[in-house]
């Protein structure tokens, strides 16, 4: 897929952003169910740099979640190579992958995925627990993260006592708390109404301004337009990449 | 994730399904209770046996009529026949025939009504000789024991057990008082010191009279010469076996029986008592051990089953924890600790049940049950170990779940 790569590299604003965080080369993912094989990613090259805010867009079944699972080190490639923040992820075992996920990635899921029995701050501290941060420091950092997402008064509420938008903000706080290299969000607004969607996207804007790397997966153009770069996926291939302001404007203009 | 976090998380998981967890640990609970009872019964039997040995003296042999202990059980009916006589006792007392036997006391016992000051009391009246006090290792608290002169003159004198005296007179200070036994008036000449109970009788509820008096005034008839038991005291513990053989030879000769196999008497020692107690204990032990082993196995499988359910129910949670950076060993440890907590819960509840049963049961089974802290501690340890062992498979399954599949599950 040399053409895709040419577009991506040709439009990469090297000066504005830092070191590469994601380097995906000739990535193929083949699902096998019984004798049937399905190629969900058919040779994807993608580079995302430190501080970028990227939306991955595409129709249903195009391979967005597959790509996100690969980027999140939740699944491994059939062929191709993936480097995350300088680590070669291809040949790591499950324990090493767990450590990479813990250090480098903050997940935000469509379903929030909070543990219902735990108070908000207990949910937020989970990544720190697996990073073996001592207890008192965990609590302080969890509370700071909750304040950061505007839930300073909701430390001890359980997820069931919070609205959907608030739950997703707890999830964002959880994604932030370990100071990961990148925040990876799969349809983070898929279950939210327009007000809560604006809450969460506003949060992402602020985080981007603070220099965080954000990769957001969505099929909604309005959501994608909040990002500084849109990568379009279709049938397991990258169809377009608006790496520059000019291109972004075209896409935004086209939609408006 | 450190230990206290793991413990907190696992405890919360167990607590969130309180009833289910309780039902799960039922098998372990019963198993541990059975273990504690088994050990308690063993220690209790030991205590009972050593208590009865010290109450009777360890160098004692007991000769009873009949051969009820024949191993085949064929002649079991002989137990009640009147084959022992006072003459046998006299022969056994001979230091020529039986040099290793130091003391001989024949007993002729029957249950009779006693009366004093209009108070009636039925007790075991035992006719015996002056040597009884020494042979049976008993003491007096008042007065004196019956003498050879009493025996020769068939004196109407009696020595009462402390309980008998208290029942009849309200006090043990009764030397010189009169008591009517089966219509004959006897003078109380002494009172026995308390000795408690052995396995079959209350040693303090008894009226001792001279053997000759018992034979001629109280029992009479054709059985006048027979005695119910002859107690032999070996000169020392080490001479017990020799005393046994001498007694057997003397009695076989006296009864004109050629082979020990057809003896019309039985000689038993404390060892036999120990053997009986031990065999009862062993039967109970086998039974309880079986119950314990089966319950613990079933309990362990129950823990495994519920842990597998728990892993399935919480697949999504496992996926999330893995996505957030939980390595496989942390997930495994979390579920192992949860299984161990189930085991511990079963163990503690089982220990409580076992100790409760140990307090309630002795009245029913007639044997002491001794609770040892070591046994309780150890069995709780075993319960935890069972939780751990049967938790390994579910925990490993949880640890091996692919994060992506786990996250996707509903
Ligand atoms: N575990 C799997 N086994 C087999 N096929 C799979 C598996 N997961 C995904 N697929 C297939 O791969 C393709 C891409 O799936 P993916 O979930 O990445 O799509 P998506 O872009 O996220 O779609 P949506 O917007 O609906 O979430 C789909 O055709 C899907 O059927
Ligand atoms: Mg998807």
XYZ file of C-alpha atoms and ligand atoms in Angstrom:
698
model
C 0.000 0.000 0.000
C 2.708 2.392 -0.989
C 0.240 5.005 -2.211
C -1.442 5.248 1.183
C 1.907 5.531 2.852
C 2.986 8.260 0.449
C -0.093 10.298 1.286
C 0.390 9.818 5.017
C 4.051 10.722 4.986
C 3.700 13.468 2.461
C 1.209 15.306 4.617
C 2.781 14.665 7.983
C 3.522 17.999 9.695
C 6.835 16.841 11.119
C 7.716 20.130 12.784
C 4.549 20.593 14.739
C 4.560 17.181 16.398
C 7.141 15.134 18.249
C 8.482 11.593 18.009
C 6.362 8.882 16.365
C 4.097 7.150 18.878
C 2.485 4.717 16.473
C 4.339 3.116 13.581
C 2.234 0.535 11.813
C 3.736 -1.114 8.719
C 2.006 -3.432 6.246
C -0.411 -4.466 8.946
C -2.648 -7.411 8.110
C -5.186 -9.007 10.409
C -6.914 -12.212 9.397
C -9.768 -13.596 11.522
C -10.331 -17.306 11.337
C -13.603 -18.877 12.331
C -13.378 -22.552 11.497
C -12.309 -22.850 7.893
C -13.509 -19.377 6.960
C -10.898 -16.658 6.901
C -11.697 -12.980 6.886
C -9.092 -10.327 6.270
C -10.184 -7.357 8.388
C -6.991 -5.348 7.799
C -5.438 -5.739 4.398
C -2.123 -3.932 4.640
C -2.274 -0.751 6.657
C 0.560 1.723 7.128
C 0.025 4.414 9.706
C 2.221 6.779 11.634
C 0.971 8.948 14.463
C 3.260 11.371 16.271
C 3.485 12.633 19.820
C 0.784 15.265 20.487
C -1.438 14.472 17.504
C -5.223 14.314 17.755
C -6.347 11.773 15.162
C -9.796 10.486 14.297
C -10.111 7.136 12.569
C -13.303 7.103 10.534
C -15.069 4.609 8.395
C -18.314 2.773 7.820
C -19.442 -0.155 9.920
C -17.379 -3.274 9.329
C -14.508 -1.331 7.790
C -12.020 -2.533 10.412
C -11.896 0.420 12.816
C -12.268 -1.650 15.994
C -9.832 -4.191 14.632
C -7.327 -1.396 14.126
C -8.002 0.011 17.561
C -7.420 -3.413 19.189
C -4.101 -3.648 17.398
C -3.115 -0.099 18.364
C -4.175 -0.830 21.957
C -2.065 -4.005 22.114
C -5.221 -5.959 22.898
C -4.733 -8.108 19.811
C -1.784 -9.017 17.622
C -1.174 -8.699 13.891
C -1.298 -11.655 11.546
C 1.548 -10.107 9.534
C 3.227 -6.729 9.508
C 4.868 -4.705 12.229
C 3.717 -2.458 15.010
C 5.933 -0.180 17.065
C 4.334 1.661 19.964
C 6.339 4.441 21.618
C 9.537 2.796 20.469
C 8.628 -0.742 21.650
C 8.425 -3.546 19.110
C 5.107 -5.009 20.115
C 5.031 -7.951 17.707
C 6.904 -10.513 19.786
C 5.906 -9.546 23.303
C 4.203 -12.029 25.618
C 0.980 -11.335 27.464
C 2.668 -10.039 30.626
C 4.858 -7.638 28.651
C 1.874 -6.462 26.618
C 0.000 -5.822 29.865
C 2.815 -3.595 31.043
C 2.868 -1.706 27.703
C -0.900 -1.174 27.865
C -0.583 0.028 31.418
C 2.241 2.497 30.684
C 1.522 3.698 27.159
C -2.248 3.582 26.630
C -5.312 5.042 28.281
C -8.473 3.386 26.981
C -11.894 4.991 26.657
C -14.603 2.565 25.546
C -18.042 3.062 24.056
C -19.548 1.035 26.955
C -17.591 3.060 29.580
C -16.448 -0.268 31.117
C -16.399 0.946 34.701
C -16.569 -1.657 37.476
C -20.009 -1.107 39.028
C -19.007 -2.190 42.544
C -16.196 0.343 42.842
C -16.469 4.020 43.756
C -15.438 6.532 41.078
C -11.951 7.094 42.479
C -11.410 3.338 42.900
C -12.202 2.892 39.216
C -9.819 5.672 38.317
C -6.945 4.276 40.379
C -7.041 0.844 38.708
C -4.246 1.542 36.166
C -2.053 2.889 38.998
C -2.702 -0.248 41.008
C -1.310 -2.391 38.226
C 1.598 0.070 37.913
C 2.262 -0.596 41.632
C 1.941 3.012 42.686
C 1.624 3.214 46.497
C -1.877 3.636 47.934
C -1.844 7.227 49.208
C -0.315 8.496 45.972
C -2.927 6.583 43.963
C -5.773 8.245 45.793
C -4.282 11.727 45.361
C -3.674 11.186 41.648
C -7.136 9.662 41.113
C -8.720 12.683 42.767
C -6.666 15.074 40.661
C -7.741 13.231 37.493
C -11.389 13.379 38.553
C -11.074 17.102 39.209
C -9.442 17.445 35.796
C -12.585 16.004 34.130
C -14.879 18.169 36.271
C -16.028 15.477 38.702
C -14.329 16.891 41.781
C -17.410 16.309 43.900
C -18.093 12.762 42.742
C -15.115 10.843 44.139
C -17.116 8.342 46.144
C -20.102 7.792 43.874
C -20.463 4.422 42.245
C -20.995 4.307 38.451
C -24.666 3.489 38.958
C -25.118 6.825 40.709
C -23.686 8.817 37.785
C -25.158 9.872 34.434
C -23.808 8.401 31.203
C -21.783 11.517 30.458
C -20.359 11.540 33.977
C -19.499 7.848 33.705
C -17.644 8.488 30.476
C -15.779 11.339 32.158
C -14.771 8.947 34.940
C -13.497 6.658 32.181
C -11.517 9.562 30.687
C -10.078 10.293 34.125
C -9.068 6.636 34.324
C -7.428 6.924 30.900
C -5.527 10.026 32.029
C -4.427 9.039 35.476
C -1.411 6.946 34.518
C -0.109 9.687 32.175
C 0.007 7.298 29.219
C 1.685 8.151 25.943
C -1.623 8.003 24.099
C -5.337 8.033 24.778
C -7.199 5.511 22.666
C -10.954 6.010 22.443
C -13.300 3.662 20.565
C -16.622 5.370 19.862
C -16.376 7.272 23.170
C -19.520 9.246 22.398
C -21.481 6.370 20.899
C -23.669 6.014 23.970
C -23.964 9.694 24.850
C -26.481 12.435 24.057
C -25.330 15.680 22.380
C -24.654 17.544 25.638
C -22.535 14.762 27.103
C -20.846 14.273 23.751
C -19.847 17.937 23.830
C -18.565 17.471 27.407
C -16.309 14.616 26.436
C -15.112 16.168 23.172
C -14.403 19.434 25.009
C -12.283 17.409 27.388
C -10.377 15.879 24.489
C -9.780 19.372 23.053
C -8.306 20.500 26.360
C -6.145 17.391 26.585
C -4.910 17.959 23.040
C -4.025 21.543 23.935
C -2.026 20.161 26.853
C -0.038 18.092 24.353
C -1.622 14.656 24.823
C -1.724 12.214 21.923
C -5.317 11.188 21.213
C -6.591 8.544 18.806
C -10.344 8.529 18.505
C -12.405 6.037 16.563
C -15.801 7.108 15.327
C -18.183 6.800 12.453
C -19.693 10.256 13.042
C -18.230 13.082 10.975
C -19.134 15.774 13.542
C -17.075 13.910 16.093
C -14.212 13.282 13.678
C -14.055 16.944 12.725
C -13.011 17.834 16.260
C -9.732 16.044 15.597
C -6.812 17.704 13.817
C -6.354 14.780 11.451
C -8.811 12.279 10.013
C -7.800 8.833 8.776
C -10.467 7.173 6.655
C -10.682 3.381 6.684
C -12.647 1.272 4.277
C -12.626 -2.499 3.733
C -9.517 -2.921 5.780
C -7.530 -0.288 3.933
C -6.701 3.362 4.583
C -8.578 5.349 1.968
C -7.521 8.849 2.921
C -5.535 10.788 5.496
C -6.031 14.517 6.078
C -2.748 15.172 7.735
C -2.624 18.875 6.940
C -4.764 21.853 7.846
C -5.680 22.380 4.186
C -6.929 18.835 3.707
C -8.762 18.924 7.029
C -10.499 22.061 5.869
C -11.641 20.317 2.682
C -13.128 17.475 4.631
C -14.752 19.830 7.086
C -15.978 22.018 4.306
C -17.314 19.083 2.366
C -19.332 17.983 5.356
C -20.722 21.420 6.164
C -1.693 -4.764 42.712
C -0.407 -5.580 46.172
C -1.698 -8.160 48.625
C -4.057 -5.943 50.571
C -5.645 -4.720 47.319
C -6.012 -8.300 46.141
C -7.547 -9.332 49.458
C -9.946 -6.404 49.440
C -11.059 -7.083 45.876
C -11.493 -10.812 46.432
C -13.331 -10.376 49.715
C -15.697 -7.913 48.040
C -16.346 -10.468 45.289
C -17.099 -13.228 47.816
C -19.321 -10.910 49.861
C -21.288 -9.708 46.860
C -22.680 -13.255 46.529
C -23.130 -13.993 50.216
C -25.628 -16.833 50.068
C -24.007 -18.430 47.045
C -20.613 -18.347 48.747
C -22.092 -19.857 51.900
C -23.729 -22.725 50.020
C -20.499 -23.279 48.136
C -18.474 -23.769 51.277
C -20.982 -26.157 52.875
C -18.989 -29.220 51.842
C -15.768 -27.814 53.259
C -17.654 -26.754 56.374
C -18.902 -30.305 57.045
C -15.545 -31.811 56.172
C -13.647 -29.578 58.574
C -16.200 -30.174 61.338
C -15.700 -33.923 60.811
C -11.913 -33.555 60.923
C -12.099 -31.647 64.197
C -14.454 -34.254 65.674
C -12.239 -37.120 64.525
C -9.162 -35.659 66.132
C -11.172 -34.636 69.210
C -12.574 -38.128 69.562
C -9.127 -39.672 69.268
C -7.744 -37.430 71.985
C -10.897 -37.964 74.071
C -10.646 -41.748 73.865
C -7.011 -41.565 74.853
C -7.985 -39.461 77.846
C -10.808 -41.825 78.830
C -8.592 -44.869 78.570
C -5.758 -43.406 80.578
C -8.278 -42.216 83.177
C -9.759 -45.685 83.559
C -6.322 -47.278 83.655
C -5.231 -44.991 86.451
C -8.481 -45.629 88.313
C -7.963 -49.390 88.180
C -4.219 -49.732 88.293
C -2.183 -50.831 85.329
C -1.018 -54.138 86.823
C -4.503 -55.516 87.248
C -5.892 -58.706 85.685
C -9.587 -59.415 85.654
C -10.902 -62.996 85.619
C -14.505 -63.384 84.550
C -16.594 -66.526 84.168
C -17.296 -67.852 80.677
C -15.312 -67.254 77.535
C -17.346 -64.523 75.991
C -14.335 -63.043 74.314
C -13.601 -66.134 72.249
C -12.480 -64.810 68.947
C -14.985 -66.808 66.921
C -17.774 -65.737 69.248
C -19.216 -69.268 69.209
C -19.339 -69.735 72.959
C -20.348 -66.193 73.706
C -23.227 -67.366 75.885
C -20.898 -68.541 78.645
C -20.491 -65.034 79.964
C -23.190 -65.426 82.590
C -22.398 -68.917 83.836
C -21.201 -69.367 87.392
C -17.908 -71.102 86.721
C -15.704 -69.166 89.121
C -15.684 -69.963 92.825
C -14.129 -68.711 96.015
C -11.884 -71.765 95.857
C -10.416 -70.510 92.587
C -9.554 -67.261 94.340
C -7.883 -69.118 97.171
C -5.825 -71.174 94.728
C -4.717 -68.086 92.844
C -3.631 -66.481 96.107
C -1.092 -69.275 96.674
C 2.409 -67.899 96.237
C 3.593 -71.356 95.232
C 1.181 -71.769 92.317
C 1.278 -68.151 91.238
C 4.376 -66.364 92.506
C 3.854 -63.340 90.258
C 0.386 -62.649 91.633
C 0.620 -60.392 94.642
C -3.012 -59.922 95.555
C -6.300 -61.637 94.854
C -9.758 -60.280 95.481
C -12.862 -62.218 94.516
C -16.041 -60.257 94.085
C -19.575 -61.493 94.353
C -21.883 -58.714 93.319
C -25.601 -58.382 93.298
C -28.004 -55.519 93.247
C -29.935 -55.111 96.513
C -32.066 -52.592 98.373
C -30.440 -50.810 101.325
C -32.354 -49.009 104.033
C -31.332 -46.622 106.753
C -33.546 -44.292 108.786
C -36.448 -44.966 106.405
C -34.329 -43.993 103.397
C -34.195 -46.613 100.635
C -31.371 -46.901 98.107
C -30.654 -49.719 95.682
C -27.010 -50.330 94.970
C -24.444 -52.926 94.056
C -23.645 -55.055 97.081
C -20.236 -56.625 96.643
C -18.974 -59.453 98.776
C -15.197 -59.609 98.905
C -12.185 -60.107 101.117
C -9.741 -57.913 103.010
C -7.300 -57.785 100.071
C -9.807 -55.936 97.860
C -8.760 -52.484 99.045
C -5.168 -53.046 97.936
C -5.954 -54.972 94.762
C -8.409 -52.379 93.513
C -6.150 -49.488 94.640
C -8.842 -47.896 96.765
C -8.655 -45.796 99.914
C -10.883 -45.161 102.907
C -11.950 -41.777 104.139
C -13.351 -43.094 107.414
C -13.280 -46.194 109.596
C -11.628 -49.405 108.418
C -12.102 -52.055 105.784
C -13.552 -55.539 106.346
C -11.008 -57.927 107.889
C -10.111 -61.612 107.682
C -11.910 -62.068 111.003
C -15.077 -60.583 109.529
C -14.706 -63.032 106.665
C -14.220 -65.972 109.026
C -17.134 -65.044 111.232
C -19.495 -63.943 108.451
C -19.775 -60.636 110.292
C -22.661 -58.331 109.421
C -20.412 -55.371 108.631
C -20.281 -53.182 105.536
C -18.070 -50.516 103.968
C -20.055 -47.983 101.939
C -19.067 -46.048 98.866
C -19.067 -42.297 99.451
C -22.075 -41.768 97.227
C -24.036 -44.599 98.812
C -23.374 -43.150 102.263
C -24.508 -39.715 101.131
C -27.677 -41.095 99.549
C -28.635 -43.044 102.671
C -27.505 -40.715 105.456
C -26.884 -37.375 103.776
C -23.252 -37.510 104.954
C -20.160 -39.692 104.692
C -19.602 -39.461 108.406
C -21.516 -42.709 109.052
C -19.115 -45.140 110.743
C -21.008 -46.956 113.501
C -24.418 -46.437 111.909
C -26.691 -49.326 110.986
C -27.977 -50.145 107.545
C -30.431 -52.859 106.528
C -29.421 -54.896 103.492
C -32.048 -57.237 102.152
C -33.673 -57.440 105.619
C -30.400 -58.065 107.543
C -28.949 -55.374 109.759
C -25.307 -54.449 109.055
C -22.978 -52.119 110.866
C -21.127 -49.555 108.783
C -17.419 -49.909 109.613
C -15.871 -47.737 106.903
C -16.420 -45.394 103.953
C -14.488 -45.535 100.672
C -12.771 -42.525 99.180
C -14.262 -41.363 95.915
C -12.822 -42.926 92.750
C -15.217 -41.719 90.045
C -16.573 -44.041 87.372
C -15.004 -46.567 85.084
C -16.478 -47.484 81.718
C -19.255 -49.653 83.168
C -20.064 -48.633 86.712
C -20.072 -45.934 89.329
C -17.194 -46.826 91.647
C -18.596 -44.689 94.449
C -22.035 -46.280 94.648
C -21.331 -49.622 96.299
C -21.717 -51.505 99.574
C -18.857 -53.861 100.420
C -19.549 -56.839 102.726
C -17.444 -59.933 103.617
C -17.589 -62.521 100.844
C -18.751 -65.213 103.275
C -21.555 -63.006 104.531
C -22.666 -62.262 100.994
C -22.598 -65.941 100.037
C -24.503 -67.223 103.025
C -26.855 -64.427 104.039
C -27.488 -62.311 100.987
C -27.328 -64.642 97.973
C -27.306 -68.221 99.218
C -28.688 -71.118 97.217
C -26.711 -73.071 94.622
C -24.730 -70.080 93.494
C -23.468 -69.410 97.002
C -19.951 -70.529 96.185
C -19.664 -68.794 92.844
C -18.059 -65.398 92.448
C -18.703 -62.888 89.672
C -15.162 -61.608 89.189
C -11.708 -62.282 90.532
C -9.262 -59.378 90.465
C -5.585 -60.246 90.390
C -2.809 -57.831 91.112
C 0.532 -58.646 89.527
C 3.568 -57.955 91.689
C 4.640 -55.316 89.150
C 3.744 -54.060 85.674
C 6.534 -56.174 84.216
C 5.166 -59.361 85.773
C 1.726 -58.929 84.264
C 2.317 -61.464 81.477
C 3.714 -64.033 83.877
C 0.805 -63.480 86.247
C -1.571 -63.976 83.344
C -0.022 -67.334 82.437
C 0.068 -68.552 86.019
C -3.572 -67.634 86.557
C -4.578 -69.397 83.375
C -2.641 -72.556 84.293
C -4.009 -72.674 87.838
C -7.614 -72.228 86.729
C -7.399 -74.705 83.823
C -5.927 -77.266 86.208
C -8.517 -76.586 88.860
C -11.378 -76.804 86.370
C -9.863 -79.933 84.787
C -9.740 -78.368 81.346
C -6.924 -79.538 79.109
C -6.831 -76.811 76.486
C -6.863 -73.065 76.928
C -9.140 -72.895 73.906
C -12.000 -74.443 75.842
C -11.473 -72.451 79.062
C -14.635 -71.575 80.973
C -13.200 -68.270 82.130
C -11.668 -65.205 80.597
C -8.678 -63.278 81.827
C -8.434 -59.726 80.612
C -6.084 -56.910 81.382
C -6.132 -53.151 80.981
C -4.640 -53.776 77.564
C -7.905 -55.407 76.612
C -9.773 -52.344 77.829
C -7.473 -50.179 75.778
C -8.039 -52.453 72.793
C -11.816 -52.203 73.121
C -11.737 -48.449 73.440
C -9.291 -48.224 70.560
C -11.408 -50.396 68.300
C -14.502 -48.274 68.993
C -12.435 -45.199 68.313
C -11.023 -46.700 65.134
C -14.480 -47.502 63.795
C -15.614 -43.954 64.466
C -12.408 -42.596 63.011
C -12.786 -44.544 59.786
C -16.368 -43.327 59.546
C -15.573 -39.698 60.279
C -12.459 -39.709 58.121
C -14.575 -40.996 55.280
C -17.124 -38.262 55.869
C -14.355 -35.678 56.107
C -12.556 -36.805 52.960
C -15.728 -37.006 50.906
C -17.030 -33.657 52.147
C -13.721 -31.958 51.486
C -13.604 -33.427 47.980
C -17.179 -32.386 47.265
C -16.492 -29.018 48.880
C -13.412 -28.541 46.733
C -15.333 -29.367 43.575
C -18.024 -26.931 44.733
C -15.418 -24.208 45.065
C -14.046 -25.027 41.624
C -17.523 -24.945 40.130
C -18.468 -21.604 41.643
C -15.115 -20.124 40.714
C -15.669 -21.165 37.096
C -19.078 -19.489 37.240
C -17.453 -16.426 38.746
C -14.827 -16.300 35.983
C -17.535 -16.549 33.324
C -19.679 -13.878 34.968
C -16.756 -11.532 35.273
C -15.144 -12.128 31.897
C -15.719 -8.509 30.971
C -14.182 -7.316 34.215
C -11.185 -9.536 33.560
C -10.891 -8.081 30.054
C -11.053 -4.553 31.420
C -8.442 -5.232 34.100
C -6.175 -6.702 31.456
C -6.711 -3.708 29.167
C -5.747 -1.457 32.077
C -2.531 -3.395 32.539
C -3.235 -6.391 34.766
C -0.672 -9.082 33.933
C -1.880 -12.699 33.894
C -0.356 -13.429 37.294
C -2.339 -10.629 38.935
C -5.591 -12.015 37.552
C -4.604 -15.521 38.622
C -3.740 -14.325 42.089
C -7.014 -12.461 42.426
C -9.055 -15.590 41.699
C -6.804 -17.840 43.781
C -7.212 -15.533 46.754
C -10.957 -15.556 46.185
C -10.958 -19.374 46.234
C -8.777 -19.366 49.333
C -11.210 -16.991 51.044
C -14.025 -19.424 50.245
C -11.925 -22.219 51.762
C -11.115 -20.119 54.809
C -14.785 -19.252 55.313
C -15.724 -22.929 55.124
C -12.876 -23.797 57.463
C -13.774 -21.242 60.106
C -17.482 -22.094 60.008
C -16.611 -25.806 60.065
C -14.363 -25.264 63.079
C -17.178 -23.482 64.880
C -19.593 -26.305 64.028
C -17.040 -28.951 65.017
C -16.380 -27.313 68.362
C -20.104 -26.938 68.977
C -20.618 -30.612 68.204
C -17.678 -31.501 70.443
C -19.472 -29.811 73.318
C -22.841 -31.396 72.558
C -21.865 -34.919 71.462
C -20.083 -36.493 74.471
C -23.456 -36.811 76.208
C -24.721 -38.795 73.219
C -21.802 -41.045 72.241
C -20.498 -41.542 75.786
C -16.931 -40.666 74.955
C -15.013 -37.503 75.667
C -14.085 -35.222 72.763
C -11.050 -33.042 73.292
C -10.648 -29.927 71.154
C -7.029 -29.201 70.389
C -6.120 -25.744 69.114
C -3.520 -27.339 66.845
C -6.160 -29.490 65.161
C -8.431 -26.464 64.682
C -5.599 -24.371 63.254
C -4.396 -27.168 61.032
C -7.829 -27.980 59.650
C -8.469 -24.339 58.815
C -5.144 -24.460 56.997
C -6.340 -27.554 55.140
C -9.550 -25.723 54.179
C -7.552 -22.833 52.733
C -5.338 -25.296 50.862
C -8.396 -27.007 49.372
C -9.719 -23.641 48.189
C -6.343 -22.930 46.616
C -5.961 -26.329 44.965
C -9.437 -26.334 43.460
C -9.062 -22.660 42.561
C -6.004 -23.250 40.384
C -7.908 -24.338 37.303
C -10.518 -21.507 37.289
C -7.847 -18.929 38.130
C -5.617 -20.176 35.336
C -8.511 -19.994 32.934
C -9.170 -16.413 33.959
C -5.503 -15.539 33.585
C -5.383 -17.051 30.093
C -8.419 -15.221 28.713
C -7.464 -13.139 25.696
C -8.111 -9.514 26.683
C -9.865 -8.801 23.414
C -12.300 -11.722 23.712
C -12.904 -10.936 27.361
C -13.664 -7.277 26.658
C -16.075 -8.166 23.895
C -18.100 -10.642 25.939
C -21.499 -9.622 27.218
N -13.351 -11.992 15.965
C -13.727 -11.890 14.681
N -13.839 -12.998 13.915
C -14.183 -12.908 12.624
N -14.450 -11.768 11.991
C -14.351 -10.617 12.692
C -13.998 -10.633 14.085
N -13.973 -9.343 14.529
C -14.311 -8.582 13.464
N -14.538 -9.346 12.396
C -14.888 -8.855 11.052
O -13.912 -7.898 10.661
C -14.543 -6.806 10.032
C -14.128 -5.514 10.715
O -14.699 -5.490 12.008
P -14.548 -4.265 12.982
O -15.172 -4.620 14.258
O -13.129 -3.854 13.006
O -15.436 -3.145 12.245
P -15.738 -1.656 12.689
O -15.157 -0.802 11.651
O -15.297 -1.445 14.070
O -17.313 -1.634 12.600
P -18.346 -0.865 13.566
O -18.337 0.572 13.112
O -19.641 -1.509 13.233
O -17.899 -1.066 14.932
C -16.031 -7.052 10.070
O -16.446 -7.525 8.808
C -16.210 -8.123 11.094
O -17.255 -8.977 10.734
Mg -16.286 -1.033 15.962
